[in-house]
Amino acid sequence: MIDKKAKIDWLKSIYYQSIIPIEIFNPEGVLVDCNKACLDFFGIDSVNDVAGFNLFDDPNLTSQQKEKIRKGVKVRFEIKFNFDLVHKLKLYKTNKYGISYLDCSVTSVTRGNNEIQGYLLYLSDITKKIEAEQALKERESQLEQLNDAKDKFFSIIAHDLRSPFNTILGFSDLLSNNAKTYDTER
């Protein structure tokens, strides 16, 4: 059996070495700590660079998401994270720019009396997945346009060929039905 200190050290090493970005917030929503994967994702050198960051001040979260988190409801949502907005509002120093898409899971940490002791936020970068879905939708739209153009083209061709074929069919029918009345050379 592992003693308490060894168990705590083991859990800390799992937290810090995880490839999943994890953030820990206090009950007021102030960032307490984050692991290396989180620092790397957000383009931050040190957790000290984001000291005092409040989860409930994050402009990338909706008011409904913030309210659910405050109530201790486990939530999972996808967000469009705007690094340019982080720079504009000077929320923290980051070396990243542009848009990233995140799959976020937030759970409250409680004790026996269900009083919220803090929050854990787990992140997953789904930018490539979202960009692939958008590219697929664009290609689908292009394919529909090409299919419509093809149908229109065939409709025009069919219309343009109808008159000459009707003439040929008419003469063929006339010859077929009246062949005996004409001399062979004619």
GROMACS .gro file of C-alpha atoms in nm:
model
  186
    1MET     CA    1   0.000   0.000   0.000
    2ILE     CA    2   0.126   0.346  -0.092
    3ASP     CA    3   0.158   0.603   0.184
    4LYS     CA    4  -0.032   0.932   0.152
    5LYS     CA    5   0.271   1.145   0.052
    6ALA     CA    6   0.379   0.897  -0.218
    7LYS     CA    7   0.023   0.888  -0.352
    8ILE     CA    8   0.008   1.269  -0.366
    9ASP     CA    9   0.345   1.283  -0.544
   10TRP     CA   10   0.226   1.019  -0.790
   11LEU     CA   11  -0.096   1.215  -0.865
   12LYS     CA   12   0.104   1.537  -0.908
   13SER     CA   13   0.335   1.370  -1.158
   14ILE     CA   14   0.033   1.244  -1.354
   15TYR     CA   15  -0.111   1.597  -1.357
   16TYR     CA   16   0.211   1.770  -1.466
   17GLN     CA   17   0.307   1.506  -1.724
   18SER     CA   18  -0.036   1.469  -1.880
   19ILE     CA   19  -0.062   1.547  -2.250
   20ILE     CA   20  -0.413   1.678  -2.180
   21PRO     CA   21  -0.417   2.049  -2.094
   22ILE     CA   22  -0.558   2.086  -1.741
   23GLU     CA   23  -0.635   2.403  -1.545
   24ILE     CA   24  -0.719   2.429  -1.176
   25PHE     CA   25  -0.930   2.720  -1.049
   26ASN     CA   26  -1.027   2.819  -0.695
   27PRO     CA   27  -1.395   2.858  -0.592
   28GLU     CA   28  -1.398   3.220  -0.716
   29GLY     CA   29  -1.275   3.108  -1.060
   30VAL     CA   30  -0.918   3.239  -1.024
   31LEU     CA   31  -0.653   3.023  -1.189
   32VAL     CA   32  -0.443   2.842  -0.930
   33ASP     CA   33  -0.233   2.618  -1.155
   34CYS     CA   34  -0.210   2.456  -1.496
   35ASN     CA   35   0.007   2.182  -1.638
   36LYS     CA   36   0.275   2.205  -1.909
   37ALA     CA   37   0.039   2.085  -2.182
   38CYS     CA   38  -0.190   2.377  -2.099
   39LEU     CA   39   0.094   2.630  -2.102
   40ASP     CA   40   0.208   2.496  -2.439
   41PHE     CA   41  -0.139   2.507  -2.588
   42PHE     CA   42  -0.202   2.867  -2.484
   43GLY     CA   43   0.150   2.982  -2.577
   44ILE     CA   44   0.240   3.082  -2.221
   45ASP     CA   45   0.587   3.053  -2.068
   46SER     CA   46   0.488   3.021  -1.703
   47VAL     CA   47   0.178   2.993  -1.488
   48ASN     CA   48   0.295   3.321  -1.333
   49ASP     CA   49   0.217   3.490  -1.667
   50VAL     CA   50  -0.151   3.416  -1.610
   51ALA     CA   51  -0.163   3.473  -1.235
   52GLY     CA   52  -0.498   3.619  -1.139
   53PHE     CA   53  -0.676   3.506  -1.459
   54ASN     CA   54  -1.042   3.447  -1.378
   55LEU     CA   55  -1.241   3.178  -1.555
   56PHE     CA   56  -1.558   3.383  -1.519
   57ASP     CA   57  -1.399   3.681  -1.698
   58ASP     CA   58  -1.304   3.475  -2.004
   59PRO     CA   59  -1.473   3.642  -2.306
   60ASN     CA   60  -1.458   3.312  -2.497
   61LEU     CA   61  -1.720   3.155  -2.266
   62THR     CA   62  -2.090   3.237  -2.290
   63SER     CA   63  -2.282   3.363  -1.989
   64GLN     CA   64  -2.485   3.038  -1.987
   65GLN     CA   65  -2.166   2.830  -1.970
   66LYS     CA   66  -2.030   3.046  -1.687
   67GLU     CA   67  -2.356   3.016  -1.494
   68LYS     CA   68  -2.361   2.637  -1.520
   69ILE     CA   69  -1.998   2.621  -1.404
   70ARG     CA   70  -2.074   2.847  -1.104
   71LYS     CA   71  -2.359   2.616  -1.006
   72GLY     CA   72  -2.124   2.318  -1.008
   73VAL     CA   73  -2.285   2.151  -1.307
   74LYS     CA   74  -2.042   1.934  -1.503
   75VAL     CA   75  -2.033   2.087  -1.849
   76ARG     CA   76  -1.875   1.997  -2.178
   77PHE     CA   77  -1.879   2.233  -2.471
   78GLU     CA   78  -1.690   2.336  -2.779
   79ILE     CA   79  -1.565   2.691  -2.811
   80LYS     CA   80  -1.404   2.903  -3.075
   81PHE     CA   81  -1.106   3.047  -2.889
   82ASN     CA   82  -0.981   3.379  -3.022
   83PHE     CA   83  -0.615   3.448  -2.935
   84ASP     CA   84  -0.639   3.789  -3.105
   85LEU     CA   85  -0.907   3.882  -2.850
   86VAL     CA   86  -0.674   3.773  -2.569
   87HIS     CA   87  -0.410   4.012  -2.708
   88LYS     CA   88  -0.661   4.293  -2.760
   89LEU     CA   89  -0.799   4.269  -2.406
   90LYS     CA   90  -0.450   4.207  -2.264
   91LEU     CA   91  -0.578   3.910  -2.062
   92TYR     CA   92  -0.232   3.747  -2.053
   93LYS     CA   93   0.084   3.726  -2.260
   94THR     CA   94   0.072   3.459  -2.528
   95ASN     CA   95   0.276   3.388  -2.838
   96LYS     CA   96  -0.029   3.253  -3.023
   97TYR     CA   97  -0.259   3.434  -3.265
   98GLY     CA   98  -0.572   3.349  -3.460
   99ILE     CA   99  -0.852   3.108  -3.389
  100SER     CA  100  -0.841   2.766  -3.225
  101TYR     CA  101  -1.130   2.535  -3.148
  102LEU     CA  102  -1.149   2.363  -2.812
  103ASP     CA  103  -1.347   2.084  -2.659
  104CYS     CA  104  -1.376   2.186  -2.290
  105SER     CA  105  -1.489   1.986  -1.992
  106VAL     CA  106  -1.536   2.161  -1.658
  107THR     CA  107  -1.614   1.989  -1.335
  108SER     CA  108  -1.640   2.129  -0.988
  109VAL     CA  109  -1.430   1.988  -0.705
  110THR     CA  110  -1.639   1.940  -0.392
  111ARG     CA  111  -1.601   1.798  -0.047
  112GLY     CA  112  -1.844   1.594   0.158
  113ASN     CA  113  -2.083   1.887   0.211
  114ASN     CA  114  -2.100   1.952  -0.168
  115GLU     CA  115  -1.942   2.293  -0.118
  116ILE     CA  116  -1.740   2.388  -0.427
  117GLN     CA  117  -1.369   2.389  -0.348
  118GLY     CA  118  -1.263   2.477  -0.702
  119TYR     CA  119  -1.290   2.376  -1.065
  120LEU     CA  120  -1.097   2.148  -1.302
  121LEU     CA  121  -1.096   2.238  -1.669
  122TYR     CA  122  -0.979   1.983  -1.928
  123LEU     CA  123  -0.909   2.092  -2.284
  124SER     CA  124  -0.872   1.919  -2.615
  125ASP     CA  125  -0.760   2.100  -2.931
  126ILE     CA  126  -1.012   2.013  -3.202
  127THR     CA  127  -0.901   2.280  -3.451
  128LYS     CA  128  -0.794   2.029  -3.717
  129LYS     CA  129  -1.120   1.838  -3.681
  130ILE     CA  130  -1.331   2.154  -3.717
  131GLU     CA  131  -1.124   2.277  -4.013
  132ALA     CA  132  -1.164   1.935  -4.181
  133GLU     CA  133  -1.542   1.949  -4.125
  134GLN     CA  134  -1.556   2.301  -4.271
  135ALA     CA  135  -1.349   2.192  -4.573
  136LEU     CA  136  -1.581   1.894  -4.620
  137LYS     CA  137  -1.887   2.124  -4.613
  138GLU     CA  138  -1.724   2.356  -4.868
  139ARG     CA  139  -1.645   2.062  -5.097
  140GLU     CA  140  -1.998   1.932  -5.055
  141SER     CA  141  -2.133   2.272  -5.157
  142GLN     CA  142  -1.899   2.282  -5.458
  143LEU     CA  143  -2.007   1.932  -5.556
  144GLU     CA  144  -2.373   2.033  -5.539
  145GLN     CA  145  -2.300   2.336  -5.762
  146LEU     CA  146  -2.112   2.117  -6.011
  147ASN     CA  147  -2.394   1.863  -6.010
  148ASP     CA  148  -2.650   2.140  -6.075
  149ALA     CA  149  -2.433   2.272  -6.363
  150LYS     CA  150  -2.405   1.920  -6.508
  151ASP     CA  151  -2.784   1.872  -6.490
  152LYS     CA  152  -2.842   2.209  -6.658
  153PHE     CA  153  -2.584   2.125  -6.928
  154PHE     CA  154  -2.750   1.791  -7.004
  155SER     CA  155  -3.091   1.960  -7.010
  156ILE     CA  156  -2.965   2.211  -7.267
  157ILE     CA  157  -2.800   1.937  -7.476
  158ALA     CA  158  -3.118   1.726  -7.465
  159HIS     CA  159  -3.328   2.025  -7.570
  160ASP     CA  160  -3.088   2.118  -7.852
  161LEU     CA  161  -3.078   1.762  -7.985
  162ARG     CA  162  -3.454   1.704  -7.962
  163SER     CA  163  -3.540   1.896  -8.283
  164PRO     CA  164  -3.282   1.729  -8.511
  165PHE     CA  165  -3.367   1.386  -8.372
  166ASN     CA  166  -3.741   1.451  -8.415
  167THR     CA  167  -3.675   1.540  -8.780
  168ILE     CA  168  -3.465   1.226  -8.831
  169LEU     CA  169  -3.724   1.010  -8.654
  170GLY     CA  170  -4.004   1.167  -8.857
  171PHE     CA  171  -3.828   1.099  -9.189
  172SER     CA  172  -3.735   0.749  -9.073
  173ASP     CA  173  -4.097   0.678  -8.981
  174LEU     CA  174  -4.215   0.822  -9.313
  175LEU     CA  175  -3.970   0.605  -9.506
  176SER     CA  176  -4.050   0.298  -9.301
  177ASN     CA  177  -4.427   0.331  -9.342
  178ASN     CA  178  -4.420   0.439  -9.709
  179ALA     CA  179  -4.121   0.245  -9.840
  180LYS     CA  180  -4.338   0.035 -10.072
  181THR     CA  181  -4.490   0.342 -10.236
  182TYR     CA  182  -4.152   0.483 -10.335
  183ASP     CA  183  -3.932   0.341 -10.598
  184THR     CA  184  -3.608   0.195 -10.461
  185GLU     CA  185  -3.379   0.450 -10.621
  186ARG     CA  186  -3.579   0.741 -10.485
   0.00000   0.00000   0.00000
